[in-house]
XYZ file of C-alpha atoms in Angstrom:
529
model
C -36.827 55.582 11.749
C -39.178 57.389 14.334
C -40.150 54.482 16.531
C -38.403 54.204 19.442
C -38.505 51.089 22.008
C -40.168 53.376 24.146
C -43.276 52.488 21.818
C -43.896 48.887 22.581
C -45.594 48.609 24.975
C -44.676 45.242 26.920
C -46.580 45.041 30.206
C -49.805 44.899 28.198
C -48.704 40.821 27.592
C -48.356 40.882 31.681
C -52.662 41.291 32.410
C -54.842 38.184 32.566
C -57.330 39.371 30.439
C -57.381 37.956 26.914
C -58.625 41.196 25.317
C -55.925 43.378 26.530
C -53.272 40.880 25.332
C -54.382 40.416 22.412
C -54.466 44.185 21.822
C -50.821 44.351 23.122
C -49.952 41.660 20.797
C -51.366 43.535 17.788
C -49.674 46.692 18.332
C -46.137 44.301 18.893
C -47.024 43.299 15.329
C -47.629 46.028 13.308
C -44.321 47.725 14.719
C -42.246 44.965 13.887
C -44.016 44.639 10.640
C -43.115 48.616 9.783
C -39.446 48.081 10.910
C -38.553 45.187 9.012
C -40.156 46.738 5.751
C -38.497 49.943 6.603
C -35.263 47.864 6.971
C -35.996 46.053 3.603
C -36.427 49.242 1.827
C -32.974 50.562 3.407
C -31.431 47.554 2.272
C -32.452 47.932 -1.392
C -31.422 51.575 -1.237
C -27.695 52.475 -2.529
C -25.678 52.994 0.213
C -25.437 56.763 1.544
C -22.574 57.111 4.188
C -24.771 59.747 6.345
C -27.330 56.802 6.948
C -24.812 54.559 8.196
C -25.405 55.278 11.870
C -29.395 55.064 11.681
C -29.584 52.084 9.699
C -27.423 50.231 12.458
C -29.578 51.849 15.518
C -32.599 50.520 13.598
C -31.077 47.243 13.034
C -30.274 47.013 16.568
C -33.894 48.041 18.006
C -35.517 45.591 15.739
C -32.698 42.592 17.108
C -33.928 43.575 20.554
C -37.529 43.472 19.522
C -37.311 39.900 18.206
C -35.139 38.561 20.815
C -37.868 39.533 23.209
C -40.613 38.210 21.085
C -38.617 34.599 20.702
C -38.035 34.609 24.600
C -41.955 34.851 24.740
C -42.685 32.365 22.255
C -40.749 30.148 24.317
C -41.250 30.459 27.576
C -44.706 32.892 28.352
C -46.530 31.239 30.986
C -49.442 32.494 28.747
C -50.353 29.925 25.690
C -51.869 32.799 23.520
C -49.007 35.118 23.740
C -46.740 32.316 22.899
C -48.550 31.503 19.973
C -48.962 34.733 18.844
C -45.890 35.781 19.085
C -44.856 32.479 16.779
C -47.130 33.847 14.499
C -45.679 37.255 13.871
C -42.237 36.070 13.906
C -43.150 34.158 11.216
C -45.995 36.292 9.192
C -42.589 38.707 8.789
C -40.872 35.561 7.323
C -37.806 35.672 10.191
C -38.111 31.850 11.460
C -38.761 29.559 8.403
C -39.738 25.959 8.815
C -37.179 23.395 8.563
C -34.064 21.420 10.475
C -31.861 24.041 10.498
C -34.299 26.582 12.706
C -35.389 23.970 14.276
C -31.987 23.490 15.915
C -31.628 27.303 16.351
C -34.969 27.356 18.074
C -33.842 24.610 20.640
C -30.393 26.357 20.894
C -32.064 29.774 21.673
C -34.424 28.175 24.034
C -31.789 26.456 26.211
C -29.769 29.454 26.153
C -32.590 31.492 27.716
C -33.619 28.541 30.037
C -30.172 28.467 30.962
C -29.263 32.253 31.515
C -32.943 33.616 31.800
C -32.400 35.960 28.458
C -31.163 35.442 25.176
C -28.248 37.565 24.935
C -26.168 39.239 21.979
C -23.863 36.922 22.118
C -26.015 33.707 21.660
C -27.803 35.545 18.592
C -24.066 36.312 17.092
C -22.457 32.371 17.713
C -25.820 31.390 16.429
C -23.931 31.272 12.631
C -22.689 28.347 14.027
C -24.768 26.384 15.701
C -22.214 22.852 16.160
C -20.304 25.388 17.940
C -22.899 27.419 19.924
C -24.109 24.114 21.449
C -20.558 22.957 22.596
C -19.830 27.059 24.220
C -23.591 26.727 26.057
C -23.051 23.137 27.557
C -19.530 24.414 28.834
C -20.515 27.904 30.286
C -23.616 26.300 31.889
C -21.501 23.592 33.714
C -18.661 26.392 34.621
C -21.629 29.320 35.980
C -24.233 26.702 37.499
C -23.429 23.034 37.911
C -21.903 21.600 40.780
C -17.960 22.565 41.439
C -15.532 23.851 43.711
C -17.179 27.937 43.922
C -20.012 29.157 44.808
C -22.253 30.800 42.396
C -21.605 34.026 43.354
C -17.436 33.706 43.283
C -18.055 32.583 39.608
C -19.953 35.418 38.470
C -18.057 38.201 40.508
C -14.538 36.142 38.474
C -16.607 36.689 35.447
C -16.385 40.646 36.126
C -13.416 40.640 37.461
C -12.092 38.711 33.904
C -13.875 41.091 31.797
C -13.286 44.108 33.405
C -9.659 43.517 32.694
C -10.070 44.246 28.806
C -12.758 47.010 29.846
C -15.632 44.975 28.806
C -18.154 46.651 30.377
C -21.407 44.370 28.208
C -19.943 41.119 29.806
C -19.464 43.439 33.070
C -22.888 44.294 33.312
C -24.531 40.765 32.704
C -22.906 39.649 35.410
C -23.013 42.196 37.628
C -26.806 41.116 37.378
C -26.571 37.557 37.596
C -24.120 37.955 41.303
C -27.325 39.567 42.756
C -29.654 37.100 41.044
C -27.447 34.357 43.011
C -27.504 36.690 46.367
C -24.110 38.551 45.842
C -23.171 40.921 48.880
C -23.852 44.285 46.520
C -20.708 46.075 48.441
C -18.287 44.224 46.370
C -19.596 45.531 43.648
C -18.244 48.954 44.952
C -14.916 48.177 44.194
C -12.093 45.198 43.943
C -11.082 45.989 47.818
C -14.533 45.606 49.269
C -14.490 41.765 47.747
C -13.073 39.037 50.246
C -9.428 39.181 50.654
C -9.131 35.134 48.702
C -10.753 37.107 45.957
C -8.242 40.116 46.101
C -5.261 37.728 46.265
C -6.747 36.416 42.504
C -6.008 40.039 41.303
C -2.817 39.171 40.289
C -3.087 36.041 38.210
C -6.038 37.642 36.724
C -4.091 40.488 35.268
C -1.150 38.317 34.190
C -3.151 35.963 33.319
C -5.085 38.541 30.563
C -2.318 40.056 29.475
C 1.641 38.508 29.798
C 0.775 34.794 30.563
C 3.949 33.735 29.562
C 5.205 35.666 33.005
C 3.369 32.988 35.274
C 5.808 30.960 37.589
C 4.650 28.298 39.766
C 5.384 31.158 42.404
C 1.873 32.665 41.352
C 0.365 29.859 42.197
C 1.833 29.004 45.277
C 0.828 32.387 46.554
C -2.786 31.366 46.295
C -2.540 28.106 47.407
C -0.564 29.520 50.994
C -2.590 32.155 52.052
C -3.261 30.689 55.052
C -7.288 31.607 56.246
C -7.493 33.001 52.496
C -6.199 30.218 50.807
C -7.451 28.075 47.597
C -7.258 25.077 47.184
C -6.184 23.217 43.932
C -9.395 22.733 43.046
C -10.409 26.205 43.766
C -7.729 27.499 41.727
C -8.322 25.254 38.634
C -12.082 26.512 38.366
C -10.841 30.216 38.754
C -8.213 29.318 36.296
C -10.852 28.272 33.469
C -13.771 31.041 34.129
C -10.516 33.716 33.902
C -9.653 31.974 30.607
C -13.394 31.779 29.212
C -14.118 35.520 30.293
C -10.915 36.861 29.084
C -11.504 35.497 25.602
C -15.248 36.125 25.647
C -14.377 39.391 25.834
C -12.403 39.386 22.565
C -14.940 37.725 20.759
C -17.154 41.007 21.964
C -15.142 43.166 20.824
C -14.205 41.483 17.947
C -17.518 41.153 16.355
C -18.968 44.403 18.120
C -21.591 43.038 19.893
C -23.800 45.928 21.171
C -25.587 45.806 25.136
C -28.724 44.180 25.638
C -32.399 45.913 26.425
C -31.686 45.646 29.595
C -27.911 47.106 30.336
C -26.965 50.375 30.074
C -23.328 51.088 28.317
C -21.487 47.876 27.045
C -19.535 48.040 24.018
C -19.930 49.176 20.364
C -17.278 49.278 17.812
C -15.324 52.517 17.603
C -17.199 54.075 15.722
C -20.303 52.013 15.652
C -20.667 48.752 15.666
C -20.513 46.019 12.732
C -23.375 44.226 13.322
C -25.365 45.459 10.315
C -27.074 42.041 9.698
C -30.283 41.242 11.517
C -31.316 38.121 13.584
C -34.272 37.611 9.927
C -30.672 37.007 8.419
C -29.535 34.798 10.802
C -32.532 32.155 11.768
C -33.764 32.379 8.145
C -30.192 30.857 7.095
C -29.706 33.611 5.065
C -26.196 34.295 5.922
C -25.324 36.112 2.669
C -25.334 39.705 4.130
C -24.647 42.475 1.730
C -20.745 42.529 1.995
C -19.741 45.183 -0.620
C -17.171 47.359 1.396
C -17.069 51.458 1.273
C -14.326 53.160 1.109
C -13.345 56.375 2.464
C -14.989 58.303 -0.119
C -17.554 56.271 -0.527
C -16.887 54.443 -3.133
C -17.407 50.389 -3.281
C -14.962 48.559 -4.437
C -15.627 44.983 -4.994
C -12.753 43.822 -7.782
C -10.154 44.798 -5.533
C -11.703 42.522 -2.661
C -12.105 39.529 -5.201
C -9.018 39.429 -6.207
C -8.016 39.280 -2.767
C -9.930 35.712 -2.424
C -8.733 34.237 -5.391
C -4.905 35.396 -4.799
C -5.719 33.403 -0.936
C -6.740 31.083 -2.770
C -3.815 30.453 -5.464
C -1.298 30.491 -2.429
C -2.796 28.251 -0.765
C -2.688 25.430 -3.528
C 1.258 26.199 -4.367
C 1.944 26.200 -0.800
C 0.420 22.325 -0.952
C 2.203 21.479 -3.973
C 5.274 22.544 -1.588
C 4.580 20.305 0.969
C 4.178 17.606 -1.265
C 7.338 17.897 -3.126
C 10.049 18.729 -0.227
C 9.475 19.268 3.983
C 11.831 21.573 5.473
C 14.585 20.679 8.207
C 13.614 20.911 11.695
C 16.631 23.036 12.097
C 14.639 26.069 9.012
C 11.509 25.029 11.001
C 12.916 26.507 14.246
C 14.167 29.584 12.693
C 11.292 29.982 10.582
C 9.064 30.401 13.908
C 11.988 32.428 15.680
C 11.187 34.911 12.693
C 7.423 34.901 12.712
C 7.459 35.574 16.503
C 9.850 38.529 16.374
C 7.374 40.001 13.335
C 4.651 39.330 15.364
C 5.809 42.086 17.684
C 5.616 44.730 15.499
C 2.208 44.200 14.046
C 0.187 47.052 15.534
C -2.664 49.478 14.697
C -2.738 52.997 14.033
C -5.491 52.800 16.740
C -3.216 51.690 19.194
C -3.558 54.562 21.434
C -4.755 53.901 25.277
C -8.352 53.027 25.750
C -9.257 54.726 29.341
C -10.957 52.435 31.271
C -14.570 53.604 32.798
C -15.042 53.806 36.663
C -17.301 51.396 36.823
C -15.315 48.986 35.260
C -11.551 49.806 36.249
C -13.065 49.240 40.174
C -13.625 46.039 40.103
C -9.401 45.030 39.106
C -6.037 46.690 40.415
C -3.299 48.214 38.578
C -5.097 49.879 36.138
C -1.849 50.708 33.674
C -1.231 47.213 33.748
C -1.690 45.984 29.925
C -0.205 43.777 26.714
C 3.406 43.902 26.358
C 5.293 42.123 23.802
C 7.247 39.157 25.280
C 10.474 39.876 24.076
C 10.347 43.652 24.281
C 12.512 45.869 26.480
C 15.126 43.079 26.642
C 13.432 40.777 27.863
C 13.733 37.315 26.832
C 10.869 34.629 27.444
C 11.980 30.698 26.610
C 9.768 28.999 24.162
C 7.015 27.130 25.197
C 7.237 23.931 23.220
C 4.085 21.745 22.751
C 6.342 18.608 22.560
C 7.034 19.337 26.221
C 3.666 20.567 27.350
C 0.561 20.358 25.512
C -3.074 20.601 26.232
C -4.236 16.662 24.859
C -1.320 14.752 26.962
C -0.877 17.341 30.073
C -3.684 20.250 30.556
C -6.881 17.942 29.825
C -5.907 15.109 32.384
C -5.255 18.050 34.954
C -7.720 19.816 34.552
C -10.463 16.907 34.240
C -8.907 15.296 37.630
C -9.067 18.730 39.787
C -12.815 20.096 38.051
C -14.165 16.809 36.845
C -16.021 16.528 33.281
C -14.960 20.613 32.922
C -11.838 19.043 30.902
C -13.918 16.997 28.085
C -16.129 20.220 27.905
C -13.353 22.536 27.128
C -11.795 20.139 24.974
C -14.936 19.507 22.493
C -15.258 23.221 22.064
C -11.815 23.367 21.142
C -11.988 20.596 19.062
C -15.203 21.839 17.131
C -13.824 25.297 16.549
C -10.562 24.439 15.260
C -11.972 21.552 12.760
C -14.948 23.435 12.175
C -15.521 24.061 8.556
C -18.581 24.841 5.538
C -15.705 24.031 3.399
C -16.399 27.410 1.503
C -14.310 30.738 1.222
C -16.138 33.742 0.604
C -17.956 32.469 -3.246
C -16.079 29.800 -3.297
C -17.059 25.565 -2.627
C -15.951 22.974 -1.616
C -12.511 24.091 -0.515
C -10.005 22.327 2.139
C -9.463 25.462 4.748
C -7.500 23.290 7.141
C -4.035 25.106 6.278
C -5.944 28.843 6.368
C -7.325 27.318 9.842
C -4.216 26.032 11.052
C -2.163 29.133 10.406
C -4.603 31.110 12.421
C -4.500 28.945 15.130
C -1.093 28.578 15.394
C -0.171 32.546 14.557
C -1.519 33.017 18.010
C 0.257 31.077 19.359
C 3.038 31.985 17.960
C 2.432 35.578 19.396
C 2.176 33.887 22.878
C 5.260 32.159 22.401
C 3.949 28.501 21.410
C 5.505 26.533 19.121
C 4.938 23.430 17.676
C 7.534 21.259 15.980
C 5.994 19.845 13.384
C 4.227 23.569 11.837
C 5.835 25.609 8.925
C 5.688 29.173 10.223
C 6.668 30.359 6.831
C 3.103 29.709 5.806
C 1.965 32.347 8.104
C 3.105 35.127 5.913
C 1.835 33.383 3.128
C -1.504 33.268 4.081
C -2.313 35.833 6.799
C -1.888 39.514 5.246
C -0.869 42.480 7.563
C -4.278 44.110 7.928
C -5.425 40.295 8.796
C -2.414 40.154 11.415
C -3.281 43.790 12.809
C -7.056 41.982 13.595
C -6.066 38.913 14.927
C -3.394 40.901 17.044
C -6.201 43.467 18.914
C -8.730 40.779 19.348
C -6.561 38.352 21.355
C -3.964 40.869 23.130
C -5.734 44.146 23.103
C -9.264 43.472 22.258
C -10.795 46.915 24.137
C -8.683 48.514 20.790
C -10.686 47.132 17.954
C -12.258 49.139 15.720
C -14.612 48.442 12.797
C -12.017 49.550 10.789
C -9.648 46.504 11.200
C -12.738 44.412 11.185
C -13.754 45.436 7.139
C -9.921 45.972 6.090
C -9.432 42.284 6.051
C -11.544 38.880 4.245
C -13.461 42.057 2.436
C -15.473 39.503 0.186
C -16.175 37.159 2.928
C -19.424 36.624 4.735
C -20.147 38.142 8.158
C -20.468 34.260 9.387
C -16.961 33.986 8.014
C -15.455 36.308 9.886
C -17.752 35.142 12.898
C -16.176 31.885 12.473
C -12.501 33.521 12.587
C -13.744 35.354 15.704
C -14.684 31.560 17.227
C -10.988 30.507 16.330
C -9.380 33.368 17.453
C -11.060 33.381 20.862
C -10.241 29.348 21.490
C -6.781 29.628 20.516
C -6.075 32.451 23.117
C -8.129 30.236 25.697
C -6.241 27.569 25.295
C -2.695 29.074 25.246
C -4.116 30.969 28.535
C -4.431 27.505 29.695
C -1.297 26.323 29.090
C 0.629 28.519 30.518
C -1.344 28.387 33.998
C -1.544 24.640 33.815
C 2.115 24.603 33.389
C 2.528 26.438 36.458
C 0.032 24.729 38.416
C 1.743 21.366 37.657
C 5.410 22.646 38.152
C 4.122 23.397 41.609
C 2.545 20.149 42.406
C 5.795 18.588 41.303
């Protein structure tokens, strides 16, 4: 496609004459009205492997087109641009009328009223919109409501978070948003040039990201007895949760490729490009059924083999109910069954799994750059279980956290809540279908690879249910998520919907936050005790 985003021609909307907006407007129109019926043509074109790349840079331009236009329609101080703009966003049928957009209108507006864009992400978690609700609420309390740090610690932890897993699109949004909030620019040269209480947070942060079973209450006595650079508990608790959020937000990134906005240079595409070949007409239109025939290597599609693939899911998952109802294993098979699924855990990797580099500009701002995911029981090492019964986040982490960072507890634990029970009750072309056992295994095979157990969970469904090219997904997203590659991302659910796999993203990224949580709480509470 020839047009560039060089062609629109913005500052046009910016003049208070009439006339020259409404020329601006016009020319707005006409280019987005070309690229969507370019786009429409593409889309009704067999595929052709050479085209792959273009089709997803024009997908992406036109995104960033409408995500500006929707920002104006929302918020231009100017009533005729924000009318207009309405008007072509609809004359190219990408907002129709009804409940449903009417929600994703209100969620899109708060986002940007909120963050002052409307970033990938948002347009991404928009699938779900029970969901995207609960994550704005909670990252607007954590970033800008009152609480123990000042806006500009909680953006510079934000980087500091992200840069960890090399995220350099969550790197450079807030890298903006420290010097909207009157960040000293110097720390942005580098880790060391931060304040020394911010330095001493180095440590957890790494640990934190990627061995968080290795966090002793001696970690967090460190922070709280710095003397002059001390935290307090308080402090440390809000740190704790915008380490957590960041860490996993980068996962969900990378796991759904999200590319960089208009406005940032770099951030992150899939390796090679990025997966997002559905546009934002598919998304606020409801129309969630993206083309989802997969190519193989010779580009061939192959859509038997992927149906099959659903209904043998789906078979398994009715005998292994029939199990359940005729006979429940002994708590003594239960223990061994997870002491088997977490040593197989270890040895689920990619053929990716070679070392991602980290960038300059986003290796400065964290120490001990080698520093990465290690298996917990590798190299002799031997980690104790971490049993639920014992400490869990409903009876332990919520009260603590809620009593240290008030109402950021209830937050956190309605997002959790929604994402793990969330369900369409659909697989891939199938209705009304109970997912809560394909849900619950996903949930707790993460935390199985983080060494969480629960009692009262047969592990042996795991292997039932989650196949290895599933495994080697759910694996990079939450422990090496700077490794994913679109690859792993069509190798597994091939018949399922984009918002599916979405929707495992939103699972996968909760699950990690939460057993990131636990493990920190634990400490924190082992220490006050």
């Amino acid at each position: 496609m020839a047009e560039g985003e060089n062609e629109v021609r913005w500052d046009g909307l910016c003049s208070r004459d009439s006339t020259t907006r409404e020329t601006a407007l016009e020319n707005i129109r006409q280019i987005i009205v070309r690229k969507t019926e370019c786009l429409r043509l593409v889309k009704e074109t067999p595929y052709r492997p050479a085209d792959g790349l273009s089709n997803a840079v024009s997908l992406d331009g036109l995104n960033k087109l409408l995500a500006h236009l929707l920002m104006l329609s929302k918020r231009c101080p100017f009533k005729d641009v924000r009318e207009k703009s309405e008007f072509i966003l609809k004359s190219v049928q990408i907002l129709q009328v009804g409940s449903e957009d009417a929600q994703m209108h209100t969620l899109f507006a708060d986002s940007f009223a909120a963050l002052g864009r409307l970033d990938n992400i948002t347009l991404v978690m928009v699938f779900h919109p029970q969901y995207l609700e609960s994550f704005l609420k909670t990252q607007h309390y954590l970033l800008q409501m009152d609480g123990p740090l000042p806006l500009h610690y909680r953006h510079y932890i934000g980087i500091m978070a992200a840069a960890r897993h090399q995220c350099s699109y969550l790197v450079n949004l807030h890298v903006n948003d420290f010097l909207h909030v009157g960040g000293d620019p110097k720390w942005l040269n580098g880790l060391e040039n931060a304040p020394q209480k911010l330095q001493n947070l180095g440590e957890l942060n790494k640990v934190l990201a990627h061995r968080p079973w290795l966090i002793t209450k001696e970690h967090i006595e460190g922070l709280l007895k710095a003397e002059e650079h001390s935290w307090s508990l308080a402090e440390l608790v809000h740190a704790v949760v915008l380490l957590t959020h960041y860490h996993s937000l980068a996962s969900f990134t990378f796991g759904c490729g999200i590319s960089p906005e208009i406005h940032c240079d770099g951030g992150h595409t899939f390796r090679p490009p990025s997966v997002s070949n559905y546009c934002i007409c598919d998304i606020t239109n409801g129309n969630h059924s993206v083309d989802e025939m997969q190519v193989n290597s010779a580009g061939n599609v192959s859509v038997s083999d992927s149906f099959f693939e659903v209904e043998a899911l789906m078979e398994k998952m009715k005998q292994l109910q029939e199990c359940r109802d005729e006979e429940e294993a002994s708590q003594e098979e239960m223990a061994s069954r997870f002491e088997i699924e977490k040593r197989e855990s270890m040895f689920v990797f990619s053929s990716d799994d070679e070392e991602v580099t980290p960038a300059r500009d986003v290796s400065r701002h964290f120490e001990d750059t080698s520093y990465g995911y290690k298996d917990f029981s590798r190299h002799g090492m031997h980690v104790p279980t971490f049993r639920v019964q014992d400490y869990c986040w409903e009876d332990h982490g919520y009260s603590l956290v809620n009593r240290l960072y008030p109402d950021v507890g209830q937050l956190i634990d309605e997002k959790f809540h929604i994402a793990y029970n969330l369900t369409y009750n659909t697989m891939a072309m199938h209705k009304d279908v109970d997912t809560s056992m394909l849900r619950r295994a996903i949930w707790n095979y993460i935390h199985c690879m983080f060494g969480i157990r629960y009692d009262d969970y047969d592990y042996g469904e795991i292997n039932q249910l989650l196949d290895r090219s599933f495994k080697v997904y759910i694996k990079t997203v939450v422990c090496t998520p700077e490794k994913v590659t679109k690859r792993m991302y069509d190798s597994f659910w091939r018949q399922f919907k984009h918002s599916e796999k979405v929707h495992v993203n939103l699972l996968l990224i909760e699950a990690r936050m939460q057993a990131e949580l636990l493990y920190a709480l634990r400490a924190i509470t082992r220490y006050m005790t």
